[in-house]
Short mmCIF file of C-alpha atoms in Angstrom, two decimals:
data_model
loop_
_atom_site.label_atom_id
_atom_site.label_comp_id
_atom_site.label_asym_id
_atom_site.label_seq_id
_atom_site.Cartn_x
_atom_site.Cartn_y
_atom_site.Cartn_z
CA MET A 212 80.77 -44.54 148.65
CA ARG A 213 79.70 -48.05 149.61
CA ASN A 214 78.46 -46.77 153.00
CA LEU A 215 76.38 -44.08 151.29
CA HIS A 216 74.82 -46.69 149.00
CA GLU A 217 73.87 -48.93 151.94
CA LEU A 218 72.45 -45.93 153.82
CA ALA A 219 70.23 -44.98 150.85
CA LYS A 220 68.96 -48.56 150.61
CA ILE A 221 68.02 -48.57 154.31
CA CYS A 222 66.16 -45.26 153.90
CA MET A 223 64.12 -46.59 150.98
CA ASN A 224 63.09 -49.67 152.96
CA GLU A 225 62.01 -47.47 155.84
CA LEU A 226 59.91 -45.29 153.53
CA ASP A 227 58.13 -48.38 152.15
CA THR A 228 57.00 -49.43 155.59
CA ILE A 229 55.84 -46.03 156.89
CA HIS A 230 52.18 -46.23 158.07
CA ILE A 231 49.97 -43.52 156.63
CA PRO A 232 46.97 -42.94 158.90
CA TYR A 233 43.63 -42.84 157.03
CA ASN A 234 41.40 -42.88 160.10
CA LYS A 235 41.59 -44.17 163.63
CA GLU A 236 40.72 -47.75 162.70
CA VAL A 237 42.35 -48.44 159.31
CA THR A 238 45.97 -47.97 158.21
CA PHE A 239 47.61 -49.07 154.96
CA THR A 240 51.22 -49.46 153.89
CA THR A 241 52.40 -48.71 150.39
CA ASN A 242 53.43 -52.35 149.97
CA THR A 243 49.97 -53.65 151.01
CA ARG A 244 48.11 -51.36 148.56
CA ALA A 245 50.36 -52.41 145.71
CA LYS A 246 49.71 -56.05 146.50
CA LYS A 247 45.93 -55.46 146.54
CA ARG A 248 46.09 -53.84 143.11
CA ALA A 249 48.17 -56.68 141.73
CA GLY A 250 45.95 -59.41 143.19
CA ALA A 251 42.49 -58.02 142.28
CA ILE A 252 40.49 -59.67 139.44
CA ALA A 253 38.53 -57.09 137.45
CA MET A 254 35.75 -57.68 134.89
CA LYS A 255 37.39 -58.79 131.65
CA ASP A 256 36.69 -56.43 128.75
CA LYS A 257 36.35 -58.57 125.62
CA SER A 258 35.13 -55.75 123.39
CA THR A 259 36.42 -55.65 119.82
CA MET A 260 35.17 -52.12 119.11
CA SER A 261 34.70 -48.77 120.80
CA VAL A 262 31.36 -47.50 122.11
CA PHE A 263 31.09 -45.10 119.16
CA GLU A 264 31.74 -47.85 116.59
CA TYR A 265 29.25 -50.11 118.34
CA LEU A 266 26.46 -47.50 118.41
CA ILE A 267 26.99 -46.37 114.81
CA GLY A 268 26.91 -49.99 113.60
CA VAL A 269 23.75 -50.86 115.55
CA ILE A 270 21.84 -47.73 114.50
CA PHE A 271 22.81 -48.09 110.82
CA TYR A 272 21.79 -51.75 110.55
CA GLU A 273 18.59 -51.24 112.54
CA LEU A 274 17.49 -48.56 110.06
CA VAL A 275 18.40 -50.73 107.06
CA SER A 276 16.66 -53.79 108.50
CA MET A 277 13.54 -51.70 109.17
CA ILE A 278 12.99 -51.44 105.39
CA TRP A 279 13.09 -55.23 105.03
CA PHE A 280 10.93 -55.81 108.10
CA GLN A 281 8.34 -53.20 107.10
CA ASN A 282 7.88 -54.67 103.61
CA ILE A 283 7.82 -58.35 104.53
CA LEU A 284 7.08 -59.10 108.18
CA PHE A 285 5.45 -56.09 109.79
CA ARG A 286 1.85 -56.48 110.88
CA CYS A 287 -0.23 -54.84 113.59
CA LEU A 288 0.08 -56.30 117.06
CA PRO A 289 -3.03 -58.07 118.40
CA GLU A 290 -5.81 -55.59 119.24
CA MET A 291 -3.60 -52.60 118.40
CA THR A 292 -3.80 -49.95 115.71
CA TYR A 293 -1.23 -49.57 112.94
CA HIS A 294 0.09 -46.34 114.48
CA ASN A 295 0.50 -47.82 117.98
CA SER A 296 2.14 -50.96 116.60
CA LYS A 297 4.71 -48.87 114.71
CA LEU A 298 5.29 -46.75 117.81
CA ILE A 299 5.97 -49.85 119.92
CA LEU A 300 8.40 -51.20 117.32
CA TRP A 301 10.40 -47.97 117.21
CA ALA A 302 10.39 -47.77 121.02
CA SER A 303 11.71 -51.35 121.13
CA LEU A 304 14.57 -50.44 118.79
CA VAL A 305 15.59 -47.47 120.93
CA GLY A 306 15.23 -49.50 124.13
CA SER A 307 17.38 -52.27 122.68
CA ILE A 308 20.19 -49.80 121.88
CA ILE A 309 20.14 -48.32 125.40
CA PHE A 310 19.93 -51.74 127.07
CA SER A 311 22.76 -53.24 125.04
CA THR A 312 25.05 -50.25 125.58
CA ILE A 313 24.75 -50.78 129.34
CA VAL A 314 24.71 -54.59 129.48
CA PHE A 315 27.36 -55.21 126.82
CA LYS A 316 29.74 -52.60 128.19
CA TYR A 317 32.52 -55.20 128.45
CA ASN A 318 31.48 -57.30 125.45
CA LYS A 319 30.92 -55.03 122.44
CA THR A 320 31.47 -57.55 119.64
CA GLU A 321 29.92 -58.37 116.27
CA TRP A 322 27.85 -61.09 117.97
CA THR A 323 26.33 -58.78 120.58
CA LYS A 324 25.79 -56.11 117.93
CA ALA A 325 23.83 -58.60 115.81
CA ALA A 326 21.83 -59.70 118.87
CA THR A 327 20.95 -56.08 119.64
CA ILE A 328 19.66 -55.56 116.09
CA ILE A 329 17.69 -58.83 115.93
CA ALA A 330 16.13 -58.83 119.42
CA PRO A 331 13.48 -56.06 119.03
CA TYR A 332 12.35 -57.33 115.62
CA GLY A 333 12.29 -60.89 116.95
CA ILE A 334 10.19 -60.05 120.01
CA PHE A 335 7.77 -58.05 117.84
CA THR A 336 7.47 -60.95 115.37
CA VAL A 337 6.83 -63.50 118.12
CA ILE A 338 3.99 -61.40 119.56
CA ALA A 339 2.49 -60.50 116.17
CA TYR A 340 2.58 -64.01 114.67
CA TYR A 341 2.04 -66.20 117.73
CA THR A 342 -1.57 -66.99 116.83
CA THR A 343 -0.57 -67.69 113.21
CA VAL A 344 2.31 -70.16 113.69
CA PRO A 345 2.22 -71.02 117.42
CA LEU A 346 3.85 -74.45 117.07
CA VAL A 347 6.91 -73.13 115.22
CA ILE A 348 7.39 -70.24 117.64
CA LYS A 349 7.03 -72.47 120.73
CA ASN A 350 9.44 -75.15 119.49
CA VAL A 351 12.15 -72.73 118.37
CA LEU A 352 12.00 -70.65 121.56
CA ILE A 353 12.01 -73.74 123.79
CA ALA A 354 15.09 -75.01 121.93
CA GLY A 355 16.79 -71.63 122.42
CA VAL A 356 15.96 -71.50 126.14
CA LEU A 357 17.19 -75.07 126.72
CA LEU A 358 20.44 -74.35 124.88
CA SER A 359 20.95 -71.21 126.99
CA ILE A 360 20.31 -73.15 130.21
CA CYS A 361 22.73 -75.90 129.20
CA TYR A 362 25.48 -73.38 128.44
CA SER A 363 24.87 -71.53 131.72
CA VAL A 364 24.94 -74.72 133.80
CA ILE A 365 28.20 -75.87 132.20
CA LYS A 366 29.79 -72.43 132.59
CA LEU A 367 28.70 -71.86 136.20
CA THR A 368 29.54 -75.35 137.50
CA ARG A 369 33.13 -75.31 136.30
CA LYS A 370 35.65 -75.68 139.12
CA ILE A 371 37.04 -72.41 140.47
CA LYS A 372 40.77 -72.75 141.07
CA ASN A 373 41.37 -69.32 142.59
CA LYS A 374 39.17 -69.58 145.71
CA LYS A 375 40.40 -66.24 146.99
CA HIS A 376 38.57 -64.36 144.20
CA SER A 377 35.67 -66.78 143.69
CA GLY A 378 33.07 -64.00 144.07
CA GLN A 379 34.45 -61.94 141.19
CA ILE A 380 34.96 -65.05 139.03
CA ILE A 381 31.31 -66.05 139.51
CA LYS A 382 30.23 -62.52 138.56
CA ASN A 383 32.33 -62.73 135.39
CA ARG A 384 30.78 -66.08 134.51
CA ILE A 385 27.22 -64.86 135.10
CA TYR A 386 27.91 -61.87 132.87
CA ARG A 387 29.27 -64.18 130.19
CA CYS A 388 26.16 -66.38 130.46
CA ILE A 389 23.90 -63.33 130.00
CA CYS A 390 25.77 -62.28 126.85
CA VAL A 391 25.80 -65.76 125.30
CA SER A 392 22.15 -66.47 126.22
CA ASN A 393 21.15 -63.18 124.62
CA CYS A 394 22.91 -64.20 121.41
CA ILE A 395 21.32 -67.69 121.47
CA LEU A 396 17.78 -66.35 121.98
CA SER A 397 18.30 -63.69 119.31
CA THR A 398 19.42 -66.40 116.91
CA SER A 399 16.28 -68.39 117.77
CA MET A 400 14.11 -65.39 116.95
CA LEU A 401 16.03 -64.88 113.70
CA VAL A 402 15.13 -68.47 112.74
CA ILE A 403 11.44 -67.67 113.39
CA MET A 404 11.62 -64.49 111.29
CA LEU A 405 13.32 -66.33 108.43
CA PHE A 406 10.76 -69.14 108.57
CA ILE A 407 7.90 -66.65 108.25
CA GLY A 408 9.57 -64.06 106.02
CA ILE A 409 11.50 -66.20 103.53
CA LYS A 410 8.26 -66.88 101.66
CA GLY A 411 7.62 -63.18 101.29
CA VAL A 412 11.13 -62.65 99.88
CA PHE A 413 10.42 -65.11 97.07
CA GLY A 414 6.88 -63.86 96.45
CA ILE A 415 5.21 -66.81 98.17
CA ALA A 416 2.18 -66.43 100.44
CA LEU A 417 2.92 -66.43 104.17
CA GLN A 418 0.39 -69.23 104.51
CA ASN A 419 -1.32 -71.41 101.94
CA SER A 420 -4.31 -73.71 102.05
CA SER A 421 -3.97 -77.48 102.25
CA VAL A 422 -6.86 -77.79 99.75
CA ILE A 423 -5.59 -78.41 96.21
CA PRO A 424 -6.38 -75.52 93.80
CA GLU A 425 -8.25 -76.67 90.69
CA ALA A 426 -8.69 -75.23 87.20
CA TYR A 427 -11.96 -75.48 85.30
CA ASN A 428 -12.95 -78.98 84.28
CA VAL A 429 -16.18 -79.94 82.50
CA ASN A 430 -16.56 -82.98 84.73
CA SER A 431 -15.65 -81.12 87.92
CA LYS A 432 -18.00 -81.23 90.89
CA GLN A 433 -16.82 -77.91 92.29
CA THR A 434 -20.20 -76.40 93.11
CA ILE A 435 -21.68 -74.97 96.30
CA ASN A 436 -24.07 -77.90 96.73
CA ASN A 437 -21.31 -80.48 96.30
CA ASN A 438 -19.15 -78.71 98.89
CA ILE A 439 -21.90 -77.69 101.31
CA ASP A 440 -20.18 -79.47 104.22
CA VAL A 441 -17.32 -76.97 103.85
CA ILE A 442 -19.43 -73.96 102.86
CA VAL A 443 -21.51 -74.16 106.08
CA LYS A 444 -18.33 -73.14 107.91
CA LEU A 445 -18.98 -69.65 106.53
CA GLN A 446 -21.58 -69.20 109.26
CA PRO A 447 -20.17 -66.59 111.68
CA ASN A 448 -20.48 -68.75 114.82
CA THR A 449 -18.46 -71.52 113.12
CA TRP A 450 -16.01 -69.28 111.24
CA ASP A 451 -14.84 -67.48 114.39
CA LYS A 452 -13.68 -70.78 115.89
CA LEU A 453 -11.43 -71.68 112.93
CA ASN A 454 -7.70 -70.98 112.86
CA VAL A 455 -6.01 -69.29 109.89
CA LYS A 456 -5.18 -72.58 108.16
CA GLU A 457 -8.77 -73.80 108.41
CA LYS A 458 -10.11 -70.48 107.15
CA LEU A 459 -7.76 -70.66 104.17
CA ASP A 460 -9.03 -74.17 103.39
CA VAL A 461 -12.59 -72.81 103.25
CA MET A 462 -11.51 -69.90 101.02
CA GLN A 463 -9.61 -72.22 98.68
CA THR A 464 -12.75 -74.32 98.33
CA VAL A 465 -14.68 -71.13 97.51
CA ALA A 466 -12.03 -70.17 94.94
CA ASN A 467 -12.29 -73.60 93.30
CA ILE A 468 -16.08 -73.20 93.09
CA GLU A 469 -15.76 -69.72 91.56
CA VAL A 470 -13.19 -70.96 89.04
CA HIS A 471 -15.70 -73.63 87.98
CA TYR A 472 -18.61 -71.18 87.71
CA LEU A 473 -16.55 -68.65 85.71
CA GLY A 474 -14.90 -71.29 83.51
CA ILE A 475 -11.37 -70.08 84.29
CA PRO A 476 -8.81 -72.37 82.56
CA ASN A 477 -6.23 -72.04 85.35
CA GLU A 478 -6.28 -72.59 89.10
CA VAL A 479 -6.46 -69.71 91.59
CA ASN A 480 -4.29 -70.16 94.67
CA VAL A 481 -5.49 -68.56 97.90
CA GLY A 482 -2.90 -67.37 100.42
CA THR A 483 -2.24 -64.77 103.08
CA ALA A 484 0.20 -61.86 103.09
CA ASN A 485 0.83 -58.63 104.96
CA LEU A 486 -0.78 -56.26 102.48
CA GLY A 487 -0.47 -53.00 104.37
CA GLN A 488 -2.76 -50.78 106.36
CA TYR A 489 -5.48 -50.16 103.76
CA THR A 490 -5.32 -53.23 101.48
CA LEU A 491 -7.51 -56.21 102.37
CA GLY A 492 -6.93 -58.32 99.28
CA CYS A 493 -5.16 -58.39 95.92
CA TYR A 494 -4.69 -60.66 92.92
CA GLU A 495 -1.34 -61.45 91.27
CA ASP A 496 -1.84 -62.92 87.81
CA ARG A 497 1.84 -63.86 87.49
CA THR A 498 1.35 -66.62 90.06
CA HIS A 499 -2.46 -66.96 89.80
CA THR A 500 -2.67 -66.09 93.50
CA ALA A 501 -5.42 -64.29 95.40
CA TYR A 502 -3.94 -62.79 98.57
CA ILE A 503 -6.04 -61.99 101.63
CA ASP A 504 -4.52 -59.77 104.29
CA LEU A 505 -3.37 -61.93 107.21
CA GLN A 506 -4.71 -59.53 109.82
CA HIS A 507 -8.10 -59.45 108.09
CA ILE A 508 -8.53 -63.21 107.69
CA GLU A 509 -7.68 -63.64 111.38
CA ASN A 510 -9.94 -60.94 112.79
CA GLY A 511 -12.18 -59.66 109.98
CA SER A 512 -15.83 -60.41 109.27
CA VAL A 513 -16.48 -63.67 107.41
CA TYR A 514 -18.74 -61.78 105.01
CA ASP A 515 -15.90 -59.42 104.11
CA VAL A 516 -13.37 -62.25 103.70
CA LEU A 517 -15.74 -64.18 101.42
CA ASP A 518 -16.39 -61.01 99.42
CA ILE A 519 -12.63 -60.43 99.02
CA CYS A 520 -12.04 -63.99 97.83
CA CYS A 521 -14.80 -63.81 95.19
CA HIS A 522 -13.66 -60.32 94.17
CA GLU A 523 -10.05 -61.43 93.56
CA VAL A 524 -11.07 -64.58 91.66
CA TYR A 525 -13.13 -62.38 89.36
CA HIS A 526 -9.98 -60.36 88.62
CA CYS A 527 -8.41 -63.60 87.39
CA TYR A 528 -11.43 -64.07 85.11
CA GLN A 529 -10.93 -60.53 83.77
CA HIS A 530 -7.29 -61.27 82.95
CA ARG A 531 -8.31 -64.36 80.98
CA LEU A 532 -10.83 -62.24 79.05
CA VAL A 533 -8.06 -59.78 78.15
CA GLU A 534 -5.84 -62.65 76.98
CA THR A 535 -8.66 -64.01 74.83
CA TYR A 536 -9.35 -60.57 73.37
CA SER A 537 -5.67 -60.13 72.48
CA SER A 538 -5.58 -63.43 70.58
CA ILE A 539 -8.66 -62.99 68.35
CA ASP A 540 -8.62 -61.39 64.89
CA GLU A 541 -9.10 -57.64 64.52
CA LYS A 542 -12.56 -57.92 62.92
CA SER A 543 -13.96 -59.76 65.94
CA LYS A 544 -12.64 -57.20 68.44
CA SER A 545 -15.39 -54.76 67.50
CA LEU A 546 -18.10 -57.11 68.82
CA LYS A 547 -20.13 -55.57 71.64
CA ILE A 548 -19.40 -58.54 73.90
CA TYR A 549 -15.79 -57.33 74.07
CA SER A 550 -16.57 -53.71 74.98
CA LYS A 551 -15.91 -54.34 78.69
CA VAL A 552 -12.75 -56.25 77.89
CA GLN A 553 -11.32 -53.30 75.98
CA LYS A 554 -11.82 -51.21 79.09
CA TYR A 555 -10.18 -53.88 81.28
CA MET A 556 -7.15 -53.95 78.99
CA LYS A 557 -6.61 -50.21 79.25
CA GLU A 558 -7.06 -50.23 83.03
CA PHE A 559 -4.67 -53.15 83.59
CA ALA A 560 -2.06 -51.38 81.46
CA ASN A 561 -2.31 -48.30 83.69
CA TYR A 562 -3.78 -49.71 86.90
CA LYS A 563 -4.64 -47.32 89.74
CA ASN A 564 -3.94 -49.04 93.06
CA GLY A 565 -5.67 -46.43 95.22
CA TYR A 566 -2.68 -45.35 97.31
CA GLU A 567 -2.49 -41.95 95.64
CA ASP A 568 -6.04 -41.50 94.35
CA PHE A 569 -8.72 -43.72 95.90
CA CYS A 570 -11.53 -42.38 93.71
CA SER A 571 -9.65 -43.29 90.51
CA TYR A 572 -9.08 -46.80 91.87
CA TYR A 573 -12.68 -47.24 93.04
CA ASN A 574 -14.24 -46.07 89.76
CA GLN A 575 -12.24 -48.36 87.49
CA LYS A 576 -14.48 -50.67 85.46
CA CYS A 577 -12.49 -53.75 86.47
CA GLU A 578 -13.05 -52.90 90.15
CA SER A 579 -16.74 -51.99 89.94
CA ASP A 580 -17.50 -55.21 88.02
CA ALA A 581 -15.53 -57.29 90.53
CA ARG A 582 -17.41 -55.67 93.44
CA GLU A 583 -20.76 -56.32 91.78
CA TYR A 584 -19.90 -59.95 91.08
CA ALA A 585 -18.60 -60.55 94.63
CA GLU A 586 -21.72 -59.04 96.18
CA ASP A 587 -23.97 -61.38 94.18
CA ALA A 588 -21.71 -64.35 94.97
CA VAL A 589 -21.82 -63.73 98.74
CA PHE A 590 -25.61 -63.56 98.60
CA ASP A 591 -25.69 -66.85 96.67
CA TYR A 592 -23.48 -68.65 99.21
CA TYR A 593 -25.59 -67.66 102.20
CA GLN A 594 -28.80 -68.44 100.38
CA LYS A 595 -27.50 -71.97 99.76
CA ILE A 596 -26.49 -72.25 103.43
CA GLU A 597 -30.02 -71.26 104.53
CA GLU A 598 -31.57 -73.79 102.14
CA TYR A 599 -29.29 -76.50 103.52
CA ALA A 600 -30.21 -75.55 107.11
CA ASP A 601 -33.93 -75.77 106.21
CA ILE A 602 -33.44 -79.27 104.78
CA LEU A 603 -31.75 -80.43 107.98
CA GLN A 604 -34.67 -79.15 110.03
#
């Protein structure tokens, strides 16, 4: 029995060392192949979810975040139409999903999922708002790039102990650097989006003027002549050279002048917001704020922007008239002077914003009066500018 056992052992050893010809030049033994499998270093899969879970999560949150982005941060890309801008955004979302599925094959985690969702919105925001807040965008992105470089240098310069598989180890490290850098840059872009969008969440203008808004004061010097050094910036050749902040300063000065002329007892704040494809300006009485569409103040005609500002300030005046009308005794409400105000009150109670029926919006008394006032105001400003230019000559 012992002899049979020893014979079997010898046979097994012989089988392990039999050469199996593959071609004329290369032969392998079963022992050698086993050793190669045991010694190889493969790409480490650090995924915490399956491909299906990853894709479902990314698609769901991208669709949800689109609602937030559309209402607060979306604006047309420079020199592009609304339709093309939306098309590019959707293409970016799809491209991000495809790219991340391939690149993050071995690293499907919550971090990479978040980076995939943020990246397309972040890139779109950087391009769309670069001319509006260039300093913030530059500083945040530079900080993100430097942090990514520092991490990559530290990771790639670490000593490799297993020299035999140094090539595969370096590949693993490079892959890790790509994943982490992607997360860092996505976080940087999230900071930019929050900086710009947080104001919109709380109903604050995306950008405000540095000029202090003023209410009516009997002793105020808020007139065109007293602010002519600012008003001359409304000349097209000067206006086009101003940045958004400087344009807002001019419009806030105009608003202060209009408040003085109309005798409005409260200030009117001038700010910018993304008002949508067809809205150039609006007035919110809750915060006494006249909003001018950001895209329009950047690229629109100075005449139109001035008209919008005067138009929205006049809406504030109309609201004060309605308040006054509501506070007087019933006998006085029948006075002819209040006939317009009665109409304003009814229209404000059931205001037509023009999205569903433009004609109903356009023909409202509050809108036609505001248009008429703004048209006269624009004429007055440029007449004063011409008179000032004649004096200088």
